[in-house]
Short mmCIF file of C-alpha atoms in Angstrom, two decimals:
data_model
loop_
_atom_site.label_atom_id
_atom_site.label_comp_id
_atom_site.label_asym_id
_atom_site.label_seq_id
_atom_site.Cartn_x
_atom_site.Cartn_y
_atom_site.Cartn_z
CA MET A 1 63.17 -9.52 189.86
CA SER A 2 59.40 -9.64 189.77
CA LEU A 3 57.32 -9.84 192.92
CA TRP A 4 56.67 -13.35 194.19
CA ILE A 5 52.99 -13.82 194.81
CA GLY A 6 52.32 -16.72 197.14
CA ASP A 7 49.05 -18.66 197.22
CA GLY A 8 47.68 -16.66 200.16
CA MET A 9 48.51 -13.30 198.60
CA LEU A 10 47.10 -14.44 195.27
CA THR A 11 43.79 -15.39 196.88
CA HIS A 12 43.70 -12.03 198.65
CA LEU A 13 44.46 -10.11 195.44
CA ARG A 14 41.77 -12.02 193.53
CA ASP A 15 39.33 -11.11 196.28
CA VAL A 16 40.19 -7.44 196.63
CA ALA A 17 40.34 -6.88 192.88
CA GLU A 18 36.72 -7.93 192.82
CA TRP A 19 35.60 -5.95 195.89
CA PRO A 20 33.44 -3.00 194.99
CA ASP A 21 34.32 0.57 195.90
CA VAL A 22 31.70 1.19 198.57
CA GLY A 23 32.84 4.66 199.51
CA GLU A 24 34.24 6.04 202.72
CA ARG A 25 31.53 4.95 205.13
CA TYR A 26 31.97 1.21 204.67
CA GLU A 27 35.08 -0.93 204.75
CA ILE A 28 34.73 -4.28 202.97
CA GLN A 29 36.14 -7.13 205.02
CA GLY A 30 35.41 -10.16 202.90
CA ARG A 31 32.96 -11.90 200.63
CA LEU A 32 30.14 -13.81 202.29
CA GLY A 33 28.46 -15.35 199.30
CA ARG A 34 26.94 -14.98 195.91
CA GLY A 35 23.31 -15.07 194.90
CA GLY A 36 21.60 -15.02 191.55
CA MET A 37 22.32 -11.39 190.77
CA GLY A 38 24.41 -10.07 193.62
CA VAL A 39 27.38 -10.66 195.83
CA VAL A 40 27.12 -10.17 199.57
CA TYR A 41 30.12 -8.78 201.45
CA ALA A 42 30.85 -8.42 205.14
CA ALA A 43 31.78 -4.81 205.90
CA ARG A 44 32.35 -2.38 208.72
CA ASP A 45 30.12 0.67 208.99
CA ARG A 46 32.57 3.33 210.18
CA VAL A 47 29.90 5.87 211.04
CA LEU A 48 27.87 3.63 213.33
CA ASP A 49 30.86 1.45 214.23
CA ARG A 50 29.16 -1.86 213.55
CA ASP A 51 29.42 -4.84 211.22
CA VAL A 52 27.02 -4.98 208.30
CA ALA A 53 26.43 -6.98 205.14
CA ILE A 54 26.38 -5.27 201.75
CA LYS A 55 24.67 -6.78 198.74
CA VAL A 56 25.99 -5.45 195.46
CA LEU A 57 24.58 -6.08 192.01
CA ASP A 58 27.05 -8.17 190.08
CA THR A 59 25.74 -9.06 186.70
CA ILE A 60 25.74 -7.53 183.25
CA ASP A 61 22.53 -5.60 183.17
CA PRO A 62 22.14 -3.54 180.01
CA SER A 63 18.35 -3.41 180.37
CA GLY A 64 18.52 -2.34 184.02
CA VAL A 65 16.12 -5.14 185.02
CA ALA A 66 18.47 -6.64 187.59
CA ALA A 67 19.20 -3.20 189.09
CA ARG A 68 15.49 -2.50 189.46
CA ARG A 69 14.98 -5.88 191.05
CA LEU A 70 17.72 -5.25 193.62
CA GLU A 71 16.27 -1.80 194.35
CA ASP A 72 12.85 -3.43 194.76
CA GLU A 73 14.36 -5.97 197.13
CA ALA A 74 15.81 -3.17 199.26
CA ARG A 75 12.49 -1.31 199.30
CA ILE A 76 10.57 -4.47 200.20
CA LEU A 77 12.98 -5.16 203.05
CA GLY A 78 12.59 -1.55 204.13
CA ARG A 79 8.84 -2.10 204.46
CA LEU A 80 9.14 -5.41 206.24
CA GLU A 81 10.10 -4.33 209.73
CA HIS A 82 9.82 -7.57 211.64
CA PRO A 83 12.19 -9.38 214.01
CA GLY A 84 12.11 -12.38 211.67
CA ILE A 85 13.16 -10.45 208.57
CA VAL A 86 16.65 -9.12 208.02
CA PRO A 87 16.55 -5.31 208.37
CA VAL A 88 17.95 -3.03 205.66
CA HIS A 89 20.00 -0.01 206.79
CA ASP A 90 20.98 1.82 203.64
CA ALA A 91 20.70 1.60 199.86
CA GLY A 92 22.04 3.42 196.86
CA ARG A 93 24.43 3.25 193.94
CA LEU A 94 28.18 2.75 194.04
CA ALA A 95 30.62 5.04 192.28
CA ASP A 96 30.58 2.63 189.32
CA GLY A 97 26.79 2.86 189.10
CA ARG A 98 25.94 -0.54 190.54
CA VAL A 99 23.01 -0.81 192.92
CA PHE A 100 23.72 -1.91 196.49
CA TYR A 101 22.00 -2.11 199.82
CA VAL A 102 23.28 -2.52 203.34
CA MET A 103 21.65 -4.88 205.81
CA LYS A 104 22.22 -6.41 209.19
CA LEU A 105 25.09 -8.89 209.25
CA VAL A 106 23.59 -12.11 210.53
CA ARG A 107 26.07 -14.42 212.19
CA GLY A 108 24.77 -17.92 212.48
CA LYS A 109 23.84 -20.93 210.42
CA GLN A 110 21.45 -21.69 207.63
CA LEU A 111 18.46 -23.71 208.75
CA ASP A 112 19.59 -26.89 206.98
CA ALA A 113 22.98 -26.75 208.68
CA ALA A 114 21.63 -25.78 212.08
CA LEU A 115 19.39 -28.79 212.70
CA ASP A 116 20.92 -32.01 213.98
CA VAL A 117 19.87 -35.09 215.88
CA SER A 118 19.96 -33.17 219.14
CA THR A 119 17.23 -30.77 217.96
CA SER A 120 13.98 -31.94 219.55
CA LEU A 121 10.69 -32.07 217.68
CA ASN A 122 9.29 -29.22 219.76
CA GLU A 123 12.34 -27.05 219.01
CA ARG A 124 11.89 -27.79 215.32
CA LEU A 125 8.23 -26.87 215.44
CA ASP A 126 8.97 -23.64 217.33
CA LEU A 127 11.54 -22.70 214.68
CA PHE A 128 9.09 -23.47 211.93
CA LEU A 129 6.41 -21.36 213.58
CA ARG A 130 8.78 -18.41 213.74
CA ILE A 131 9.52 -18.75 210.03
CA CYS A 132 5.77 -18.81 209.45
CA GLU A 133 5.33 -15.64 211.55
CA ALA A 134 7.81 -13.71 209.38
CA VAL A 135 6.33 -14.94 206.11
CA SER A 136 2.81 -14.34 207.34
CA PHE A 137 3.76 -10.78 208.30
CA ALA A 138 5.05 -10.19 204.76
CA HIS A 139 1.83 -11.61 203.32
CA ALA A 140 -0.17 -9.25 205.50
CA LEU A 141 1.70 -6.41 203.81
CA GLY A 142 0.99 -7.92 200.42
CA ILE A 143 4.49 -9.34 199.78
CA VAL A 144 5.14 -12.91 198.65
CA HIS A 145 8.69 -14.28 199.06
CA ARG A 146 8.70 -16.84 196.20
CA ASP A 147 12.02 -18.45 197.07
CA LEU A 148 11.64 -19.93 200.53
CA LYS A 149 14.03 -22.77 201.26
CA PRO A 150 16.19 -23.86 204.21
CA GLN A 151 19.21 -21.98 202.80
CA ASN A 152 17.23 -18.74 202.97
CA VAL A 153 16.52 -19.05 206.68
CA MET A 154 19.27 -18.05 209.08
CA LEU A 155 19.42 -19.03 212.72
CA GLY A 156 21.42 -16.42 214.61
CA ARG A 157 23.74 -17.14 217.47
CA PHE A 158 21.30 -15.67 219.96
CA GLY A 159 18.27 -17.63 218.82
CA GLU A 160 17.13 -15.22 216.10
CA VAL A 161 15.30 -16.75 213.15
CA LEU A 162 15.61 -14.60 210.04
CA VAL A 163 14.08 -15.08 206.63
CA MET A 164 16.65 -13.90 204.07
CA ASP A 165 17.02 -13.25 200.37
CA TRP A 166 13.92 -11.43 199.28
CA GLY A 167 15.48 -10.95 195.84
CA VAL A 168 12.55 -12.42 193.94
CA ALA A 169 9.83 -11.28 196.31
CA ALA A 170 6.97 -9.36 194.80
CA ALA A 171 3.72 -7.70 195.67
CA ILE A 172 1.01 -10.37 195.70
CA ALA A 173 -1.25 -8.25 193.53
CA SER A 174 1.36 -8.03 190.79
CA ALA A 175 3.12 -11.36 191.27
CA THR A 176 3.38 -13.27 188.04
CA VAL A 177 5.98 -15.64 186.79
CA ASP A 178 8.05 -14.51 183.87
CA ASP A 179 10.99 -16.05 182.08
CA ALA A 180 13.54 -14.54 184.39
CA VAL A 181 12.04 -16.04 187.48
CA VAL A 182 13.30 -17.76 189.85
CA GLY A 183 12.66 -19.88 192.77
CA THR A 184 14.34 -23.18 193.53
CA PRO A 185 13.31 -26.52 192.03
CA GLY A 186 11.89 -28.73 194.71
CA PHE A 187 10.65 -25.76 196.73
CA MET A 188 8.79 -24.10 193.87
CA ALA A 189 5.03 -24.63 193.62
CA PRO A 190 3.88 -26.17 190.32
CA GLU A 191 2.03 -23.00 189.29
CA GLN A 192 5.23 -21.03 189.90
CA SER A 193 7.35 -23.38 187.74
CA ARG A 194 4.72 -23.42 185.01
CA GLY A 195 4.70 -19.66 184.70
CA GLY A 196 1.82 -17.40 183.97
CA ASP A 197 -0.50 -15.49 186.25
CA GLY A 198 -2.15 -16.77 189.38
CA VAL A 199 0.84 -16.79 191.67
CA ASP A 200 -0.25 -15.83 195.16
CA ALA A 201 0.71 -16.37 198.79
CA ARG A 202 0.06 -20.07 198.41
CA VAL A 203 3.40 -20.52 196.59
CA ASP A 204 4.99 -19.66 199.93
CA VAL A 205 2.64 -22.10 201.67
CA PHE A 206 3.91 -24.77 199.27
CA ALA A 207 7.57 -23.95 199.99
CA LEU A 208 6.89 -23.92 203.73
CA GLY A 209 5.32 -27.38 203.41
CA VAL A 210 8.50 -28.68 201.77
CA ILE A 211 10.64 -26.95 204.40
CA LEU A 212 8.52 -28.57 207.11
CA GLU A 213 9.12 -31.97 205.52
CA THR A 214 12.87 -31.40 205.62
CA MET A 215 12.66 -30.38 209.28
CA LEU A 216 10.67 -33.35 210.52
CA PRO A 217 12.42 -36.41 211.91
CA ALA A 218 11.86 -39.72 210.15
CA PRO A 219 9.41 -41.24 210.56
CA ALA A 220 7.39 -38.09 211.16
CA PRO A 221 4.30 -38.19 213.38
CA LYS A 222 1.32 -38.80 211.11
CA PRO A 223 -0.49 -35.50 211.80
CA LEU A 224 2.69 -33.51 211.03
CA ALA A 225 3.33 -35.50 207.85
CA ALA A 226 -0.27 -34.76 206.84
CA ILE A 227 0.22 -31.04 207.51
CA ALA A 228 3.36 -31.00 205.32
CA ARG A 229 1.52 -32.92 202.59
CA ARG A 230 -1.42 -30.55 202.64
CA ALA A 231 0.80 -27.47 202.60
CA SER A 232 2.77 -28.79 199.63
CA ALA A 233 -0.19 -30.14 197.64
CA ALA A 234 0.28 -29.84 193.89
CA GLN A 235 -3.04 -28.04 193.50
CA ALA A 236 -3.02 -24.61 195.11
CA ASP A 237 -6.66 -24.92 196.16
CA GLN A 238 -5.88 -28.07 198.14
CA ARG A 239 -3.27 -26.27 200.27
CA TYR A 240 -3.85 -24.13 203.34
CA ASP A 241 -5.29 -20.83 202.21
CA SER A 242 -2.75 -18.94 204.25
CA VAL A 243 0.45 -19.36 206.22
CA GLN A 244 -1.54 -18.44 209.34
CA LEU A 245 -3.75 -21.53 208.90
CA LEU A 246 -0.69 -23.69 208.36
CA ALA A 247 0.92 -22.26 211.49
CA ARG A 248 -2.29 -22.75 213.45
CA ASP A 249 -2.30 -26.48 212.60
CA ILE A 250 1.32 -26.80 213.71
CA ALA A 251 0.56 -24.98 216.97
CA GLN A 252 -2.49 -27.23 217.50
CA TYR A 253 -0.31 -30.31 217.14
CA ARG A 254 2.32 -28.91 219.48
CA ASP A 255 -0.38 -28.20 222.08
CA GLY A 256 -1.88 -31.67 221.76
CA GLU A 257 -4.96 -30.50 219.87
CA PRO A 258 -6.41 -32.13 216.72
CA VAL A 259 -5.17 -30.73 213.41
CA THR A 260 -7.33 -29.98 210.39
CA ALA A 261 -5.05 -31.84 207.97
CA TYR A 262 -5.42 -35.21 209.63
CA GLN A 263 -8.48 -37.30 210.48
CA GLU A 264 -7.41 -39.31 213.51
CA SER A 265 -8.90 -42.68 214.59
CA PHE A 266 -10.59 -43.22 217.98
CA LEU A 267 -7.45 -44.87 219.37
CA GLU A 268 -5.24 -42.04 218.12
CA ARG A 269 -7.60 -39.53 219.71
CA LEU A 270 -7.41 -41.48 222.94
CA ALA A 271 -3.62 -41.61 222.77
CA ARG A 272 -3.46 -37.87 222.07
CA PHE A 273 -5.89 -37.20 224.95
CA TYR A 274 -3.72 -39.29 227.26
CA SER A 275 -0.55 -37.64 226.01
CA ARG A 276 -2.00 -34.17 226.55
CA TYR A 277 -3.52 -34.84 230.02
CA ARG A 278 -0.99 -37.42 231.17
CA VAL A 279 -0.21 -35.73 234.51
CA PRO A 280 -3.81 -35.20 235.72
CA ILE A 281 -4.76 -38.66 234.42
CA VAL A 282 -1.89 -40.31 236.31
CA LEU A 283 -2.71 -38.30 239.43
CA LEU A 284 -6.39 -39.24 239.16
CA VAL A 285 -5.62 -42.92 238.68
CA ALA A 286 -3.15 -42.84 241.58
CA TYR A 287 -5.78 -41.11 243.73
CA LEU A 288 -8.40 -43.73 242.80
CA ILE A 289 -5.99 -46.59 243.53
CA VAL A 290 -5.16 -45.11 246.93
CA ARG A 291 -8.89 -44.67 247.66
CA VAL A 292 -9.60 -48.28 246.72
CA ILE A 293 -6.71 -49.53 248.86
CA LEU A 294 -7.85 -47.38 251.77
CA ALA A 295 -11.44 -48.58 251.41
CA LEU A 296 -10.34 -52.21 251.32
CA TRP A 297 -8.02 -51.70 254.29
CA LEU A 298 -10.68 -49.97 256.39
CA ARG A 299 -13.17 -52.76 255.59
CA VAL A 300 -10.68 -55.30 256.85
CA MET B 1 31.81 -5.86 184.93
CA ASN B 2 33.19 -3.66 182.19
CA PHE B 3 34.97 -5.40 179.39
CA PRO B 4 38.13 -3.95 177.95
CA PRO B 5 37.63 -2.69 174.44
CA THR B 6 38.02 -5.43 171.88
CA ARG B 7 41.34 -5.50 170.09
CA LEU B 8 43.42 -8.21 168.52
CA SER B 9 44.45 -10.66 171.20
CA VAL B 10 47.98 -11.87 171.61
CA VAL B 11 46.89 -15.17 170.03
CA ALA B 12 45.71 -13.33 166.93
CA ARG B 13 48.86 -11.20 166.86
CA THR B 14 51.05 -14.33 166.76
CA ARG B 15 49.58 -14.88 163.30
CA SER B 16 50.33 -11.38 162.12
CA GLY B 17 52.12 -10.91 158.82
CA ASP B 18 54.32 -8.33 160.49
CA GLU B 19 57.46 -9.93 161.94
CA VAL B 20 57.84 -7.42 164.81
CA THR B 21 54.20 -7.75 165.88
CA ARG B 22 54.52 -11.51 165.78
CA ARG B 23 57.72 -11.55 167.85
CA LEU B 24 56.26 -9.20 170.47
CA ALA B 25 53.14 -11.34 170.70
CA PHE B 26 55.24 -14.45 171.27
CA ALA B 27 57.21 -12.63 173.96
CA THR B 28 53.95 -11.78 175.76
CA LEU B 29 52.75 -15.32 175.41
CA ILE B 30 55.97 -16.79 176.74
CA GLU B 31 55.97 -14.35 179.63
CA ALA B 32 52.52 -15.57 180.68
CA TYR B 33 53.08 -19.27 180.14
CA TRP B 34 56.68 -20.26 180.72
CA LYS B 35 56.44 -20.67 184.49
CA PRO B 36 53.21 -22.67 184.38
CA ALA B 37 54.78 -24.83 181.66
CA TYR B 38 58.02 -25.35 183.58
CA LYS B 39 56.28 -26.26 186.84
CA TYR B 40 53.83 -28.48 184.98
CA LEU B 41 56.70 -30.41 183.39
CA ARG B 42 58.41 -30.73 186.76
CA LEU B 43 55.33 -31.99 188.56
CA LYS B 44 53.28 -33.87 186.00
CA TRP B 45 56.08 -35.27 183.88
CA ARG B 46 58.44 -35.55 186.83
CA LEU B 47 61.36 -34.11 184.86
CA ASP B 48 64.42 -32.95 186.74
CA PRO B 49 64.98 -29.17 186.81
CA GLU B 50 67.47 -29.20 183.97
CA ASP B 51 65.34 -31.34 181.64
CA ALA B 52 62.21 -29.33 182.49
CA ALA B 53 64.05 -26.08 181.72
CA ASP B 54 65.34 -27.46 178.41
CA LEU B 55 61.97 -28.83 177.40
CA THR B 56 60.25 -25.55 178.28
CA GLN B 57 62.71 -23.72 176.04
CA GLU B 58 62.24 -26.22 173.25
CA PHE B 59 58.49 -26.15 173.56
CA PHE B 60 58.24 -22.41 173.12
CA THR B 61 60.77 -22.46 170.33
CA SER B 62 58.70 -25.12 168.63
CA VAL B 63 55.54 -23.08 169.17
CA LEU B 64 57.33 -20.15 167.58
CA GLU B 65 58.77 -22.02 164.62
CA LYS B 66 56.22 -24.69 163.77
CA ASP B 67 53.06 -22.63 163.64
CA VAL B 68 51.53 -24.53 166.55
CA LEU B 69 49.26 -21.60 167.26
CA GLY B 70 48.06 -21.50 163.67
CA ARG B 71 46.20 -24.75 164.36
CA TYR B 72 44.40 -23.36 167.39
CA ASP B 73 40.62 -23.40 167.03
CA ALA B 74 38.86 -21.14 169.57
CA GLU B 75 35.64 -23.08 169.03
CA ARG B 76 37.12 -26.26 170.42
CA ALA B 77 39.03 -25.26 173.54
CA ARG B 78 40.23 -22.41 175.67
CA PHE B 79 43.64 -21.22 174.61
CA ARG B 80 45.19 -22.16 177.94
CA THR B 81 43.83 -25.71 177.61
CA TYR B 82 45.08 -25.95 174.03
CA LEU B 83 48.55 -24.89 175.04
CA ARG B 84 48.63 -27.39 177.90
CA ILE B 85 47.53 -30.20 175.59
CA CYS B 86 50.26 -29.19 173.12
CA LEU B 87 52.74 -29.23 175.99
CA ASP B 88 51.61 -32.74 176.97
CA GLY B 89 52.06 -33.93 173.39
CA PHE B 90 55.44 -32.27 173.17
CA ALA B 91 56.61 -33.82 176.45
CA SER B 92 55.30 -37.22 175.43
CA ASN B 93 57.15 -37.10 172.10
CA ALA B 94 60.28 -35.90 173.80
CA LYS B 95 60.15 -38.84 176.21
CA LYS B 96 59.73 -41.30 173.34
CA ALA B 97 62.64 -39.74 171.51
CA GLU B 98 64.69 -39.43 174.67
CA GLY B 99 67.62 -41.33 173.21
CA ARG B 100 67.76 -39.15 170.13
CA LEU B 101 66.99 -35.86 171.78
CA LYS B 102 69.96 -33.68 172.38
CA ARG B 103 69.49 -31.39 175.28
CA GLY B 104 69.13 -27.90 173.97
CA GLY B 105 68.93 -29.25 170.45
CA GLY B 106 70.73 -26.24 169.06
CA VAL B 107 67.49 -24.28 169.05
CA THR B 108 67.21 -20.61 169.71
CA THR B 109 66.54 -20.15 173.37
CA VAL B 110 64.56 -17.50 175.16
CA PRO B 111 66.10 -15.99 178.30
CA LEU B 112 64.00 -17.41 181.10
CA ASP B 113 64.81 -17.37 184.79
CA PHE B 114 64.41 -21.05 185.60
CA ARG B 115 66.42 -20.72 188.80
CA THR B 116 63.75 -18.42 190.21
CA ALA B 117 60.95 -20.71 189.05
CA GLU B 118 62.67 -23.70 190.66
CA GLY B 119 63.18 -21.70 193.84
CA GLU B 120 59.45 -20.88 193.91
CA LEU B 121 58.64 -24.53 193.43
CA VAL B 122 60.89 -25.57 196.29
CA ARG B 123 60.07 -22.72 198.69
CA HIS B 124 56.34 -22.74 198.09
CA GLU B 125 55.26 -26.30 197.77
CA PRO B 126 52.18 -26.08 195.54
CA SER B 127 48.96 -26.39 197.48
CA VAL B 128 47.32 -28.07 194.51
CA ALA B 129 50.05 -30.55 193.69
CA ALA B 130 47.57 -33.42 193.60
CA ASP B 131 45.91 -31.88 190.57
CA VAL B 132 48.62 -30.78 188.17
CA GLU B 133 46.15 -29.36 185.69
CA GLU B 134 44.83 -27.11 188.43
CA LEU B 135 48.44 -26.26 189.18
CA PHE B 136 48.93 -25.16 185.58
CA TYR B 137 45.94 -22.87 185.98
CA GLN B 138 47.10 -21.58 189.35
CA GLU B 139 50.54 -20.75 187.95
CA TRP B 140 48.97 -19.05 184.97
CA VAL B 141 46.83 -16.91 187.30
CA ARG B 142 49.90 -16.13 189.38
CA ALA B 143 51.80 -15.00 186.30
CA LEU B 144 48.81 -12.91 185.24
CA PHE B 145 48.66 -11.12 188.59
CA GLN B 146 52.43 -10.67 188.71
CA ARG B 147 52.22 -8.87 185.38
CA ALA B 148 49.18 -6.87 186.47
CA VAL B 149 50.87 -5.75 189.70
CA ALA B 150 53.94 -4.72 187.67
CA ASP B 151 51.64 -2.79 185.32
CA LEU B 152 49.98 -1.15 188.29
CA ARG B 153 53.31 -0.14 189.78
CA SER B 154 54.45 1.36 186.47
CA SER B 155 51.25 3.24 185.85
CA ALA B 156 51.21 4.56 189.44
CA GLN B 157 54.78 5.78 189.13
CA ALA B 158 54.12 7.33 185.75
CA SER B 159 51.15 9.26 187.07
CA GLY B 160 52.81 10.38 190.32
CA ARG B 161 50.68 8.12 192.48
CA ASP B 162 53.55 6.52 194.37
CA THR B 163 51.86 6.99 197.75
CA MET B 164 48.75 5.24 196.51
CA PHE B 165 50.80 2.30 195.34
CA ARG B 166 52.74 2.31 198.62
CA VAL B 167 49.45 1.98 200.55
CA PHE B 168 48.46 -0.90 198.29
CA GLU B 169 51.87 -2.51 198.66
CA LEU B 170 51.85 -2.35 202.45
CA TYR B 171 48.29 -3.55 202.82
CA ASP B 172 47.57 -5.92 199.94
CA LEU B 173 50.96 -7.18 198.82
CA VAL B 174 51.65 -9.12 201.98
CA GLU B 175 51.20 -12.79 202.70
CA PRO B 176 48.21 -13.40 204.98
CA THR B 177 50.56 -15.01 207.51
CA GLY B 178 52.25 -11.64 208.02
CA ASP B 179 50.82 -8.81 210.08
CA ARG B 180 48.46 -6.79 207.95
CA PRO B 181 48.23 -3.31 209.47
CA THR B 182 44.87 -1.70 210.16
CA TYR B 183 43.89 1.28 208.02
CA ALA B 184 44.53 3.55 211.00
CA GLU B 185 48.03 2.10 211.60
CA LEU B 186 48.88 2.39 207.94
CA GLY B 187 47.58 5.95 207.89
CA ARG B 188 49.75 6.93 210.87
CA ARG B 189 52.79 5.36 209.25
CA LEU B 190 52.31 7.22 205.97
CA GLY B 191 50.82 10.41 207.41
CA LEU B 192 47.37 9.76 205.91
CA THR B 193 43.88 9.64 207.38
CA PRO B 194 42.11 6.24 207.44
CA THR B 195 39.66 7.63 204.90
CA THR B 196 42.50 8.46 202.51
CA VAL B 197 43.92 4.97 203.01
CA THR B 198 40.49 3.54 202.14
CA ASN B 199 40.25 5.66 199.03
CA HIS B 200 43.79 4.86 197.90
CA LEU B 201 43.21 1.14 198.37
CA ALA B 202 39.91 1.25 196.52
CA ALA B 203 41.52 3.12 193.62
CA MET B 204 44.50 0.78 193.40
CA ARG B 205 42.32 -2.34 193.59
CA ARG B 206 40.07 -0.98 190.86
CA GLN B 207 43.09 -0.32 188.68
CA LEU B 208 44.58 -3.72 189.49
CA ARG B 209 41.38 -5.35 188.33
CA GLN B 210 41.53 -3.34 185.12
CA HIS B 211 45.15 -4.34 184.50
CA VAL B 212 44.29 -7.99 185.13
CA LEU B 213 41.37 -7.79 182.72
CA ASP B 214 43.52 -6.03 180.13
CA ARG B 215 46.13 -8.78 180.36
CA LEU B 216 43.43 -11.42 180.30
CA ARG B 217 41.86 -9.87 177.23
CA ASP B 218 45.23 -10.07 175.60
CA LEU B 219 45.75 -13.71 176.46
CA THR B 220 42.37 -14.99 175.35
CA ALA B 221 41.31 -15.62 171.81
CA SER B 222 37.65 -14.62 171.89
CA ASP B 223 35.10 -12.62 173.86
CA ASP B 224 33.49 -15.83 175.07
CA GLU B 225 36.78 -17.18 176.29
CA PHE B 226 37.56 -13.87 177.96
CA ARG B 227 34.21 -13.86 179.78
CA ALA B 228 34.62 -17.46 180.87
CA GLU B 229 38.13 -16.84 182.17
CA ALA B 230 37.08 -13.63 183.94
CA GLN B 231 34.20 -15.48 185.54
CA ARG B 232 36.48 -18.20 186.82
CA LEU B 233 39.07 -15.67 187.95
CA PHE B 234 36.81 -13.31 189.85
CA GLY B 235 33.75 -15.46 190.25
CA THR B 236 31.65 -12.81 188.56
CA THR B 237 28.40 -13.88 187.02
CA SER B 238 29.00 -11.53 184.14
#
């Protein structure tokens, strides 16, 4: 009689038949997800006794382009040592020749799933600023991400904010858009979707503007809506020149300062002034009222 | 993903001029499809076990005798879909002709273990019963893996790799509800180091995949169909 394979065993066999042979050091524990050219697995690093994630190339690649891209991704991550960027631990080729790299296993939620009605505006802005810090750091090293979107930002269980999936990142100096590229409609700057040269750090500014829009509550405060609009302007030269400038405007708003993207009216300036100095203003008014009462009382 | 070398698929071999080749191809085909067909008839057409068993027999006999496969056009549908549509047509006609249809019909029957299939249906209530077409697929995949595991066992025994297969059997051929041992526990039980357990499992899984792909290659009519089925089966982008 042949072996009965139940649904659970069948699912397991389908999984393990697909798992790559990652050698003796790592023990695959399950599949985490699939990207454009690779599959990411959860694994145990036996040598360092810790959980890791392994990204393995998983596409037919006769020209070797995809393999080079995954190797580039590993090298880029290797250069980007920043608390907001997932660290890479190891890279190489499997026994079957496929390229892989090992990175930190991030347990948490994607940005779009992590925000809910209980997330305050200030918390949202702080998160956004931390995303900006990581992207800005990459830009400072001459790397542009090119596929920023909420699904590529992970919020760890201990408050970490990590920018993931640098699979289509490239050096700013050499970043062009070719047929094989990449990016996500809706988050991709017009010049990136059109193709051709001229892709620079401002494509990330564009994507960050769209991300900001998705993070803001509705209706968004006017200055923040203006910041998002400016960051995601169709014309690159109408956007912020850098992520740092975008982040500075956000920080200005958070601290009750005027922002460059929005020309406020006198009343709005007054309201912002009051909002920023509410405590001293209230104390001053209270003091003046008490003085007036005292003066009137003493006169009587 | 590496593709098995192209050779005539079982579908093509059912059209062979050589009687033996044709018969063997039909046997392979029936082996892969009779359980999905039987369970499909039971669940979609709500036939009782006896009628479903008879109709399954008649269907494959009809496929064998009436050149049903000769009309298959790989451009228009996957082979599995074509066969399911044929089965629907066959069941529909049989229902219409219910009064005239004699059970068994005096046709040549193929020895199929319907009691086991019925037992599987009763013991393991299908998790996809709401979608019987998905059930047909699921049963087809199950049959494919059952064959591939049998192939793996045979090839392991033939090459003196019984211990490797035993590791695979104890670790992977268990229902997830059961206790899956750790590599270290399994190693202690079989007198192997955890590293050897890892290597044995990796080797067996690689070979299982190859056996599945070999079987799949055999059951699909074209390279495109094979790639599409492999992609659905393993989720590979290749």
